[in-house]
């Protein structure tokens, strides 16, 4: 849901390169006359509004039969500029400009502080409307990024907000800028998917100077990954299932481990296999940044950064504590994502056995509450349920968080103990076992408690902010899930 003003307020870059907001009166008049049930401050159903605007844009002009509207909007010299198709596109572009700014904010929040840029540095790459454009005149010789997003948008494939987000994150100028900062916006799993065993052999030998045994080991792991994960991914794409590459499931890791065992007689536990895959992807990511001309940033403070790198392979000095903490941060993030995916998937399956529509409403309600920041009462109205308590019963957020907490502890504990073996002797590990588990319990409890406090106030407030780490990762998962099923 958005306020109506997003459809007649456009965000632009002025002649000095600064951000400015401009209200387009013709678009405002058109929108309010076309949808008289809404006002400037009213929340509007984006999907319905955008489909109607796109319908008028794509050829439904003849259905726009109220000639009085056109006469009201346009003078004789401006009639063409105020045709419904042009104004419908203008409203869509206003919405897109605000979504572009949101995505730039997200990228800056994720990477900007540690890499020295703000969202304003990103805006000029994607808000490239001709600054000399007069919105009372149509120009067909120039197609901006906003025009391109509108023209390529298919409401049957995704929402306009999701489509805009994808286009911004795949924009070549944005990616070139981020690459210069050492940021490569591709997941580990996508990198592993499109890397061949021969490339692994060449890069790890010639660039990282690994031993022959290490190269062969990583090569076989990649081959096992391809045999299981990539093969299943290709089948999904052939079946029309698209979206980002999700982290390997426990079942997939077990299959890869079995594949390796069959071929090499080596039994690698799933937790250790996951770490090895991430380390392979980390080296490949660093290599790709280098060959594309980007600089590498070594940053131990940001556990969420996609630019995690490895220590210099030629260095004789290794800080065990720093390296262990780095691996721990990676595992905490990955295990939280995996726990959220597992618990959400289990909840959906359980609901589907009783009522498929209820399962779908559960996912929608999660997204509306945690990501769009709607109150329970607002969600109840949108899902056509009678009262707020129906949403509370559907979500069962306390039980949901408790399940995630339990899954996270089990996943993270196994991985931490597996990693710790490389940094301490067995006797010392036995002594530290209880201390490590207590520390994990405390940190996980803090993350869940933050989410619980956030939810307790959000339940009663009409507008709330869901900024907890738990909510961020849940929204990340829901976004990926929606992309896969679109």
Short mmCIF file of C-alpha atoms in Angstrom, two decimals:
data_model
loop_
_atom_site.label_atom_id
_atom_site.label_comp_id
_atom_site.label_asym_id
_atom_site.label_seq_id
_atom_site.Cartn_x
_atom_site.Cartn_y
_atom_site.Cartn_z
CA UNK A 1 0.00 0.00 0.00
CA UNK A 2 1.16 3.55 -0.79
CA UNK A 3 -0.23 7.01 -0.31
CA UNK A 4 -1.79 8.57 -3.39
CA UNK A 5 0.82 11.32 -3.54
CA UNK A 6 3.44 8.81 -4.75
CA UNK A 7 1.61 8.84 -8.09
CA UNK A 8 2.02 12.55 -8.79
CA UNK A 9 5.25 13.41 -6.96
CA UNK A 10 8.44 12.63 -8.85
CA UNK A 11 11.98 12.53 -7.47
CA UNK A 12 14.53 14.06 -9.82
CA UNK A 13 18.14 15.14 -10.04
CA UNK A 14 18.49 18.89 -10.60
CA UNK A 15 21.07 20.68 -12.72
CA UNK A 16 23.53 20.81 -9.81
CA UNK A 17 23.29 17.05 -9.27
CA UNK A 18 21.15 17.31 -6.14
CA UNK A 19 17.94 15.53 -5.28
CA UNK A 20 14.68 17.41 -5.62
CA UNK A 21 10.99 16.52 -5.35
CA UNK A 22 8.56 17.92 -7.88
CA UNK A 23 4.78 17.75 -7.80
CA UNK A 24 3.25 17.33 -11.26
CA UNK A 25 -0.13 19.06 -11.19
CA UNK A 26 -1.47 17.43 -14.35
CA UNK A 27 -0.70 13.96 -12.97
CA UNK A 28 -2.31 14.86 -9.63
CA UNK A 29 -5.47 16.12 -11.30
CA UNK A 30 -5.62 13.06 -13.53
CA UNK A 31 -5.15 10.61 -10.64
CA UNK A 32 -7.67 12.23 -8.28
CA UNK A 33 -10.25 12.55 -11.06
CA UNK A 34 -9.68 8.99 -12.26
CA UNK A 35 -9.80 7.55 -8.73
CA UNK A 36 -12.12 9.90 -6.83
CA UNK A 37 -12.38 7.51 -3.88
CA UNK A 38 -8.79 8.39 -2.85
CA UNK A 39 -7.18 11.55 -1.52
CA UNK A 40 -3.57 12.71 -1.28
CA UNK A 41 -3.05 11.11 2.13
CA UNK A 42 -5.17 7.99 1.56
CA UNK A 43 -3.42 4.64 1.29
CA UNK A 44 -4.20 3.15 -2.10
CA UNK A 45 -4.11 -0.49 -3.32
CA UNK A 46 -1.00 -0.35 -5.50
CA UNK A 47 -1.68 -3.51 -7.49
CA UNK A 48 -5.16 -2.45 -8.60
CA UNK A 49 -4.13 1.15 -9.30
CA UNK A 50 -1.07 0.12 -11.30
CA UNK A 51 -2.96 -2.42 -13.38
CA UNK A 52 -5.54 0.21 -14.32
CA UNK A 53 -2.90 2.82 -15.17
CA UNK A 54 -1.02 0.27 -17.25
CA UNK A 55 -4.26 -0.73 -18.99
CA UNK A 56 -4.85 2.86 -20.06
CA UNK A 57 -1.22 3.18 -21.10
CA UNK A 58 -1.18 -0.01 -23.18
CA UNK A 59 -4.28 0.73 -25.19
CA UNK A 60 -7.32 0.96 -22.97
CA UNK A 61 -7.81 4.62 -23.87
CA UNK A 62 -11.18 4.00 -25.48
CA UNK A 63 -12.53 2.82 -22.13
CA UNK A 64 -11.58 6.16 -20.62
CA UNK A 65 -14.90 7.56 -21.84
CA UNK A 66 -15.47 10.58 -19.65
CA UNK A 67 -14.62 13.35 -22.12
CA UNK A 68 -15.22 15.90 -19.40
CA UNK A 69 -12.10 14.70 -17.62
CA UNK A 70 -9.88 15.41 -20.61
CA UNK A 71 -11.52 18.80 -21.08
CA UNK A 72 -11.06 19.57 -17.41
CA UNK A 73 -7.40 18.60 -17.47
CA UNK A 74 -6.24 20.04 -20.76
CA UNK A 75 -6.34 23.34 -22.57
CA UNK A 76 -6.59 23.28 -26.35
CA UNK A 77 -2.83 23.69 -26.77
CA UNK A 78 -2.04 20.97 -24.26
CA UNK A 79 -4.63 18.31 -25.14
CA UNK A 80 -2.08 15.81 -26.48
CA UNK A 81 0.14 16.10 -23.45
CA UNK A 82 -2.83 15.37 -21.20
CA UNK A 83 -4.12 12.26 -23.00
CA UNK A 84 -4.89 9.50 -20.50
CA UNK A 85 -2.13 7.25 -21.87
CA UNK A 86 0.54 9.90 -21.29
CA UNK A 87 -0.75 10.85 -17.85
CA UNK A 88 -1.10 7.22 -16.81
CA UNK A 89 2.56 6.65 -17.67
CA UNK A 90 3.53 9.79 -15.78
CA UNK A 91 1.77 8.51 -12.64
CA UNK A 92 3.58 5.19 -12.93
CA UNK A 93 6.93 6.94 -13.35
CA UNK A 94 6.31 9.00 -10.22
CA UNK A 95 5.72 5.81 -8.25
CA UNK A 96 8.84 4.22 -9.75
CA UNK A 97 11.01 7.21 -8.81
CA UNK A 98 10.05 6.85 -5.14
CA UNK A 99 10.73 3.10 -5.25
CA UNK A 100 14.12 3.75 -6.86
CA UNK A 101 14.98 6.05 -3.97
CA UNK A 102 13.95 3.35 -1.49
CA UNK A 103 16.22 0.78 -3.14
CA UNK A 104 19.13 3.24 -3.12
CA UNK A 105 18.46 3.84 0.58
CA UNK A 106 18.57 0.08 1.18
CA UNK A 107 21.85 -0.34 -0.69
CA UNK A 108 23.41 2.58 1.16
CA UNK A 109 22.18 1.25 4.51
CA UNK A 110 23.70 -2.15 3.73
CA UNK A 111 27.03 -1.06 2.30
CA UNK A 112 27.40 2.72 2.45
CA UNK A 113 28.80 3.26 5.93
CA UNK A 114 31.61 0.76 5.48
CA UNK A 115 32.40 1.74 1.89
CA UNK A 116 32.07 5.51 2.03
CA UNK A 117 28.98 6.43 0.03
CA UNK A 118 25.39 7.53 0.61
CA UNK A 119 22.15 6.89 -1.25
CA UNK A 120 22.50 10.30 -2.91
CA UNK A 121 25.63 9.03 -4.67
CA UNK A 122 23.52 6.28 -6.27
CA UNK A 123 20.51 8.35 -7.36
CA UNK A 124 22.06 10.05 -10.45
CA UNK A 125 22.74 6.63 -12.02
CA UNK A 126 19.06 5.65 -12.04
CA UNK A 127 17.13 8.94 -11.89
CA UNK A 128 18.28 9.97 -15.34
CA UNK A 129 15.22 11.84 -16.59
CA UNK A 130 16.19 14.71 -18.90
CA UNK A 131 16.36 17.66 -16.52
CA UNK A 132 15.30 20.01 -19.29
CA UNK A 133 12.13 18.01 -19.91
CA UNK A 134 8.93 20.00 -19.80
CA UNK A 135 6.23 17.70 -18.50
CA UNK A 136 3.65 19.42 -20.67
CA UNK A 137 5.41 18.15 -23.80
CA UNK A 138 5.91 14.58 -24.93
CA UNK A 139 9.36 13.65 -26.16
CA UNK A 140 9.94 10.34 -27.91
CA UNK A 141 13.62 10.70 -28.76
CA UNK A 142 14.86 9.97 -25.25
CA UNK A 143 14.10 6.94 -23.11
CA UNK A 144 15.05 7.25 -19.48
CA UNK A 145 15.55 4.42 -17.00
CA UNK A 146 12.07 5.17 -15.64
CA UNK A 147 10.60 4.84 -19.15
CA UNK A 148 12.42 1.54 -19.60
CA UNK A 149 11.03 0.16 -16.33
CA UNK A 150 7.47 1.10 -17.30
CA UNK A 151 7.77 -0.33 -20.80
CA UNK A 152 9.23 -3.64 -19.57
CA UNK A 153 6.82 -4.08 -16.64
CA UNK A 154 4.45 -7.06 -16.72
CA UNK A 155 1.91 -7.05 -13.84
CA UNK A 156 1.35 -10.78 -14.33
CA UNK A 157 4.99 -11.49 -13.46
CA UNK A 158 5.63 -9.23 -10.47
CA UNK A 159 4.57 -6.08 -8.65
CA UNK A 160 5.89 -2.77 -9.92
CA UNK A 161 7.84 -2.26 -6.68
CA UNK A 162 9.52 -5.66 -7.03
CA UNK A 163 10.25 -5.13 -10.73
CA UNK A 164 11.78 -1.72 -10.01
CA UNK A 165 13.92 -3.20 -7.23
CA UNK A 166 15.24 -5.87 -9.59
CA UNK A 167 16.01 -3.37 -12.33
CA UNK A 168 17.87 -1.03 -9.99
CA UNK A 169 19.99 -3.83 -8.54
CA UNK A 170 20.84 -5.07 -12.04
CA UNK A 171 21.47 -1.59 -13.47
CA UNK A 172 24.90 -1.57 -15.12
CA UNK A 173 25.83 1.91 -13.88
CA UNK A 174 24.84 1.10 -10.29
CA UNK A 175 26.78 -2.15 -10.42
CA UNK A 176 29.82 -0.46 -11.95
CA UNK A 177 29.83 2.11 -9.13
CA UNK A 178 29.40 -0.56 -6.45
CA UNK A 179 32.11 -2.66 -8.03
CA UNK A 180 34.53 0.25 -7.67
CA UNK A 181 33.77 0.12 -3.94
CA UNK A 182 34.48 -3.62 -3.83
CA UNK A 183 30.80 -4.66 -3.79
CA UNK A 184 29.65 -7.43 -6.13
CA UNK A 185 25.87 -7.89 -5.98
CA UNK A 186 25.70 -11.58 -6.77
CA UNK A 187 24.98 -14.33 -4.24
CA UNK A 188 27.53 -17.01 -3.38
CA UNK A 189 25.27 -19.62 -4.92
CA UNK A 190 24.93 -17.80 -8.24
CA UNK A 191 28.72 -17.44 -8.39
CA UNK A 192 29.18 -21.17 -7.81
CA UNK A 193 26.50 -21.97 -10.38
CA UNK A 194 28.27 -20.22 -13.26
CA UNK A 195 31.85 -21.19 -12.37
CA UNK A 196 33.26 -24.25 -14.12
CA UNK A 197 35.66 -26.76 -12.52
CA UNK A 198 38.32 -25.72 -15.07
CA UNK A 199 38.01 -22.10 -13.94
CA UNK A 200 38.43 -23.19 -10.32
CA UNK A 201 41.55 -25.09 -11.29
CA UNK A 202 43.08 -22.12 -13.11
CA UNK A 203 42.10 -19.36 -10.63
CA UNK A 204 43.01 -21.20 -7.44
CA UNK A 205 46.31 -22.39 -8.91
CA UNK A 206 47.50 -19.25 -10.73
CA UNK A 207 45.93 -16.51 -8.58
CA UNK A 208 45.74 -17.95 -5.07
CA UNK A 209 48.62 -20.41 -5.43
CA UNK A 210 46.86 -23.16 -3.53
CA UNK A 211 48.44 -26.59 -3.37
CA UNK A 212 47.42 -29.20 -5.90
CA UNK A 213 45.58 -31.15 -3.21
CA UNK A 214 43.60 -28.04 -2.14
CA UNK A 215 42.68 -27.21 -5.74
CA UNK A 216 41.49 -30.75 -6.45
CA UNK A 217 39.50 -30.77 -3.21
CA UNK A 218 37.69 -27.53 -4.07
CA UNK A 219 37.18 -28.69 -7.65
CA UNK A 220 35.45 -31.90 -6.51
CA UNK A 221 33.25 -29.95 -4.07
CA UNK A 222 32.15 -27.64 -6.90
CA UNK A 223 31.41 -30.65 -9.12
CA UNK A 224 29.26 -32.14 -6.35
CA UNK A 225 27.49 -28.78 -5.94
CA UNK A 226 26.76 -28.69 -9.66
CA UNK A 227 25.52 -32.29 -9.66
CA UNK A 228 22.94 -31.54 -6.98
CA UNK A 229 22.18 -27.83 -6.49
CA UNK A 230 22.71 -26.55 -10.04
CA UNK A 231 20.93 -29.54 -11.58
CA UNK A 232 17.87 -28.89 -9.39
CA UNK A 233 18.07 -25.17 -10.16
CA UNK A 234 18.01 -25.85 -13.90
CA UNK A 235 14.95 -28.07 -13.52
CA UNK A 236 13.19 -25.29 -11.62
CA UNK A 237 13.93 -22.78 -14.36
CA UNK A 238 12.71 -25.19 -17.02
CA UNK A 239 9.49 -25.51 -15.04
CA UNK A 240 9.14 -21.71 -15.12
CA UNK A 241 10.20 -21.10 -11.51
CA UNK A 242 12.43 -18.05 -11.44
CA UNK A 243 14.06 -15.93 -8.77
CA UNK A 244 17.28 -15.59 -6.84
CA UNK A 245 19.43 -18.51 -5.78
CA UNK A 246 18.54 -19.50 -2.23
CA UNK A 247 21.03 -21.03 0.18
CA UNK A 248 21.36 -24.83 -0.16
CA UNK A 249 18.94 -26.73 2.04
CA UNK A 250 20.11 -29.31 4.55
CA UNK A 251 18.83 -32.02 2.21
CA UNK A 252 20.84 -30.62 -0.70
CA UNK A 253 23.98 -30.41 1.43
CA UNK A 254 23.49 -34.02 2.48
CA UNK A 255 23.10 -35.06 -1.18
CA UNK A 256 26.29 -33.19 -2.13
CA UNK A 257 28.09 -34.83 0.78
CA UNK A 258 26.87 -38.25 -0.37
CA UNK A 259 27.99 -37.51 -3.93
CA UNK A 260 31.47 -36.66 -2.68
CA UNK A 261 31.53 -39.76 -0.49
CA UNK A 262 30.64 -41.98 -3.45
CA UNK A 263 33.39 -40.50 -5.61
CA UNK A 264 36.19 -39.88 -3.11
CA UNK A 265 35.30 -41.97 -0.02
CA UNK A 266 35.40 -38.72 1.98
CA UNK A 267 32.55 -37.99 4.37
CA UNK A 268 32.17 -34.21 4.83
CA UNK A 269 29.41 -33.20 7.31
CA UNK A 270 26.87 -30.72 5.87
CA UNK A 271 27.94 -27.92 8.24
CA UNK A 272 31.59 -28.15 7.18
CA UNK A 273 30.60 -28.58 3.53
CA UNK A 274 28.58 -25.35 3.71
CA UNK A 275 31.60 -23.48 5.08
CA UNK A 276 33.82 -24.89 2.33
CA UNK A 277 31.33 -23.81 -0.35
CA UNK A 278 31.19 -20.30 1.12
CA UNK A 279 34.98 -20.10 1.22
CA UNK A 280 35.20 -21.15 -2.44
CA UNK A 281 32.61 -18.53 -3.38
CA UNK A 282 34.44 -15.90 -1.32
CA UNK A 283 37.67 -16.44 -3.26
CA UNK A 284 35.79 -16.34 -6.56
CA UNK A 285 34.00 -13.14 -5.54
CA UNK A 286 37.31 -11.44 -4.71
CA UNK A 287 38.77 -12.60 -8.00
CA UNK A 288 35.81 -11.26 -10.01
CA UNK A 289 36.02 -7.89 -8.30
CA UNK A 290 39.72 -7.67 -9.12
CA UNK A 291 39.39 -8.59 -12.80
CA UNK A 292 36.50 -6.13 -13.18
CA UNK A 293 38.67 -3.31 -11.87
CA UNK A 294 37.15 -2.95 -8.41
CA UNK A 295 39.13 -2.48 -5.23
CA UNK A 296 38.84 -4.97 -2.38
CA UNK A 297 37.70 -3.76 1.03
CA UNK A 298 38.59 -5.88 4.05
CA UNK A 299 36.01 -5.13 6.70
CA UNK A 300 35.57 -7.23 9.81
CA UNK A 301 32.74 -5.12 11.25
CA UNK A 302 29.95 -5.95 8.82
CA UNK A 303 28.60 -9.52 9.09
CA UNK A 304 25.95 -8.87 6.47
CA UNK A 305 28.20 -7.52 3.72
CA UNK A 306 28.27 -9.42 0.43
CA UNK A 307 31.91 -8.50 0.02
CA UNK A 308 33.31 -10.83 2.66
CA UNK A 309 36.83 -11.75 1.60
CA UNK A 310 39.57 -14.10 2.71
CA UNK A 311 42.97 -13.23 4.18
CA UNK A 312 45.86 -12.76 1.78
CA UNK A 313 46.74 -16.36 0.76
CA UNK A 314 50.43 -15.43 0.57
CA UNK A 315 50.58 -14.03 4.10
CA UNK A 316 52.33 -16.03 6.83
CA UNK A 317 50.50 -14.12 9.58
CA UNK A 318 46.99 -15.31 10.41
CA UNK A 319 44.96 -13.83 13.26
CA UNK A 320 43.05 -16.91 14.46
CA UNK A 321 40.61 -14.94 16.59
CA UNK A 322 39.77 -12.51 13.78
CA UNK A 323 39.38 -15.33 11.28
CA UNK A 324 37.16 -17.33 13.62
CA UNK A 325 34.95 -14.31 14.39
CA UNK A 326 34.61 -13.60 10.69
CA UNK A 327 33.50 -17.16 9.99
CA UNK A 328 31.13 -16.99 12.97
CA UNK A 329 29.45 -13.83 11.65
CA UNK A 330 28.95 -15.45 8.28
CA UNK A 331 27.47 -18.54 9.91
CA UNK A 332 25.18 -16.53 12.22
CA UNK A 333 23.67 -14.72 9.26
CA UNK A 334 23.38 -17.87 7.17
CA UNK A 335 21.89 -19.93 10.01
CA UNK A 336 19.33 -17.24 10.83
CA UNK A 337 18.27 -17.13 7.18
CA UNK A 338 18.11 -20.92 7.08
CA UNK A 339 16.09 -21.11 10.32
CA UNK A 340 13.60 -18.51 9.07
CA UNK A 341 13.21 -20.40 5.78
CA UNK A 342 12.74 -23.74 7.54
CA UNK A 343 10.20 -22.51 10.10
CA UNK A 344 8.23 -20.51 7.53
CA UNK A 345 8.21 -23.43 5.12
CA UNK A 346 7.06 -25.85 7.83
CA UNK A 347 4.29 -23.46 8.93
CA UNK A 348 3.07 -23.06 5.34
CA UNK A 349 3.02 -26.83 4.77
CA UNK A 350 1.05 -27.37 7.96
CA UNK A 351 -1.50 -24.73 7.00
CA UNK A 352 -1.78 -26.05 3.44
CA UNK A 353 -2.87 -29.46 4.69
CA UNK A 354 -5.88 -27.75 6.25
CA UNK A 355 -6.56 -24.73 4.04
CA UNK A 356 -4.41 -23.55 1.10
CA UNK A 357 -5.99 -20.09 1.16
CA UNK A 358 -5.10 -19.73 4.83
CA UNK A 359 -1.49 -20.66 4.06
CA UNK A 360 -1.34 -17.95 1.42
CA UNK A 361 -2.83 -15.41 3.81
CA UNK A 362 -0.18 -16.34 6.39
CA UNK A 363 2.64 -15.37 4.00
CA UNK A 364 0.85 -12.17 2.98
CA UNK A 365 0.23 -11.21 6.61
CA UNK A 366 3.89 -11.82 7.52
CA UNK A 367 4.96 -9.55 4.68
CA UNK A 368 2.45 -6.81 5.48
CA UNK A 369 3.33 -6.78 9.19
CA UNK A 370 7.12 -7.04 9.06
CA UNK A 371 7.92 -5.44 5.70
CA UNK A 372 5.13 -2.99 4.89
CA UNK A 373 4.72 -2.10 8.58
CA UNK A 374 0.93 -2.34 8.73
CA UNK A 375 -0.92 -2.84 12.00
CA UNK A 376 -2.87 -6.01 12.74
CA UNK A 377 -6.19 -4.22 12.23
CA UNK A 378 -5.09 -2.90 8.84
CA UNK A 379 -3.95 -6.36 7.78
CA UNK A 380 -7.30 -7.82 8.88
CA UNK A 381 -9.13 -5.38 6.61
CA UNK A 382 -6.85 -6.10 3.66
CA UNK A 383 -7.25 -9.86 4.05
CA UNK A 384 -10.99 -9.47 4.61
CA UNK A 385 -10.91 -10.96 8.09
CA UNK A 386 -13.34 -9.75 10.73
CA UNK A 387 -11.01 -8.58 13.47
CA UNK A 388 -7.42 -8.01 14.54
CA UNK A 389 -7.32 -11.15 16.70
CA UNK A 390 -7.82 -13.30 13.58
CA UNK A 391 -4.46 -12.03 12.30
CA UNK A 392 -2.83 -12.68 15.68
CA UNK A 393 -4.12 -16.25 15.62
CA UNK A 394 -2.98 -16.73 12.03
CA UNK A 395 0.56 -15.43 12.58
CA UNK A 396 1.20 -16.74 16.12
CA UNK A 397 4.31 -14.57 16.16
CA UNK A 398 5.49 -15.62 19.62
CA UNK A 399 5.49 -19.30 18.63
CA UNK A 400 6.99 -18.42 15.25
CA UNK A 401 9.93 -16.59 16.87
CA UNK A 402 10.41 -19.40 19.40
CA UNK A 403 10.64 -21.98 16.60
CA UNK A 404 13.16 -19.83 14.72
CA UNK A 405 15.18 -19.43 17.92
CA UNK A 406 15.30 -23.19 18.49
CA UNK A 407 16.26 -23.97 14.88
CA UNK A 408 18.88 -21.23 14.89
CA UNK A 409 20.53 -22.51 18.06
CA UNK A 410 20.81 -26.07 16.71
CA UNK A 411 22.14 -24.98 13.33
CA UNK A 412 24.59 -22.42 14.69
CA UNK A 413 25.85 -24.57 17.57
CA UNK A 414 26.84 -27.41 15.23
CA UNK A 415 28.64 -25.07 12.85
CA UNK A 416 30.47 -23.14 15.58
CA UNK A 417 31.76 -26.32 17.20
CA UNK A 418 32.84 -27.66 13.80
CA UNK A 419 34.74 -24.43 13.07
CA UNK A 420 36.21 -24.20 16.57
CA UNK A 421 38.02 -27.51 16.08
CA UNK A 422 40.38 -25.79 13.69
CA UNK A 423 41.30 -23.14 16.29
CA UNK A 424 41.60 -25.07 19.53
CA UNK A 425 42.64 -28.50 20.82
CA UNK A 426 40.05 -31.10 21.84
CA UNK A 427 40.69 -30.74 25.59
CA UNK A 428 40.24 -26.97 25.45
CA UNK A 429 37.07 -27.41 23.37
CA UNK A 430 35.60 -29.72 25.99
CA UNK A 431 36.15 -27.04 28.62
CA UNK A 432 34.69 -24.30 26.42
CA UNK A 433 31.69 -26.34 25.25
CA UNK A 434 29.26 -25.04 27.87
CA UNK A 435 30.59 -21.47 27.66
CA UNK A 436 30.16 -21.40 23.89
CA UNK A 437 26.60 -22.75 24.09
CA UNK A 438 25.69 -20.21 26.78
CA UNK A 439 27.12 -17.37 24.67
CA UNK A 440 25.17 -18.54 21.63
CA UNK A 441 21.97 -18.79 23.66
CA UNK A 442 22.46 -15.25 24.93
CA UNK A 443 23.12 -13.70 21.52
CA UNK A 444 20.25 -15.52 19.84
CA UNK A 445 17.92 -14.58 22.71
CA UNK A 446 18.89 -10.92 22.25
CA UNK A 447 17.99 -11.02 18.55
CA UNK A 448 14.63 -12.68 19.28
CA UNK A 449 13.90 -10.36 22.22
CA UNK A 450 14.50 -7.31 20.02
CA UNK A 451 11.98 -8.69 17.52
CA UNK A 452 9.48 -9.44 20.30
CA UNK A 453 9.67 -5.90 21.71
CA UNK A 454 9.26 -4.48 18.23
CA UNK A 455 6.20 -6.64 17.55
CA UNK A 456 4.56 -5.80 20.89
CA UNK A 457 4.40 -2.09 20.03
CA UNK A 458 3.70 -2.65 16.33
CA UNK A 459 0.60 -4.71 17.11
CA UNK A 460 -1.23 -1.68 18.49
CA UNK A 461 0.23 1.15 16.42
CA UNK A 462 -1.21 2.09 13.05
CA UNK A 463 2.20 3.01 11.65
CA UNK A 464 5.30 1.36 13.05
CA UNK A 465 8.88 0.73 12.08
CA UNK A 466 10.21 -2.82 11.81
CA UNK A 467 13.96 -2.32 11.88
CA UNK A 468 15.11 -5.28 13.98
CA UNK A 469 17.70 -7.63 12.54
CA UNK A 470 15.12 -10.44 12.69
CA UNK A 471 12.60 -8.42 10.64
CA UNK A 472 15.24 -7.45 8.09
CA UNK A 473 16.21 -11.07 7.47
CA UNK A 474 12.58 -12.23 7.43
CA UNK A 475 11.74 -9.60 4.81
CA UNK A 476 14.82 -10.64 2.84
CA UNK A 477 13.53 -14.23 2.81
CA UNK A 478 9.96 -13.21 1.91
CA UNK A 479 11.26 -11.09 -0.96
CA UNK A 480 13.27 -14.01 -2.34
CA UNK A 481 10.31 -16.35 -1.85
CA UNK A 482 7.95 -14.03 -3.74
CA UNK A 483 10.45 -13.74 -6.61
CA UNK A 484 10.70 -17.54 -6.86
CA UNK A 485 6.94 -18.02 -7.04
CA UNK A 486 6.12 -15.16 -9.39
#
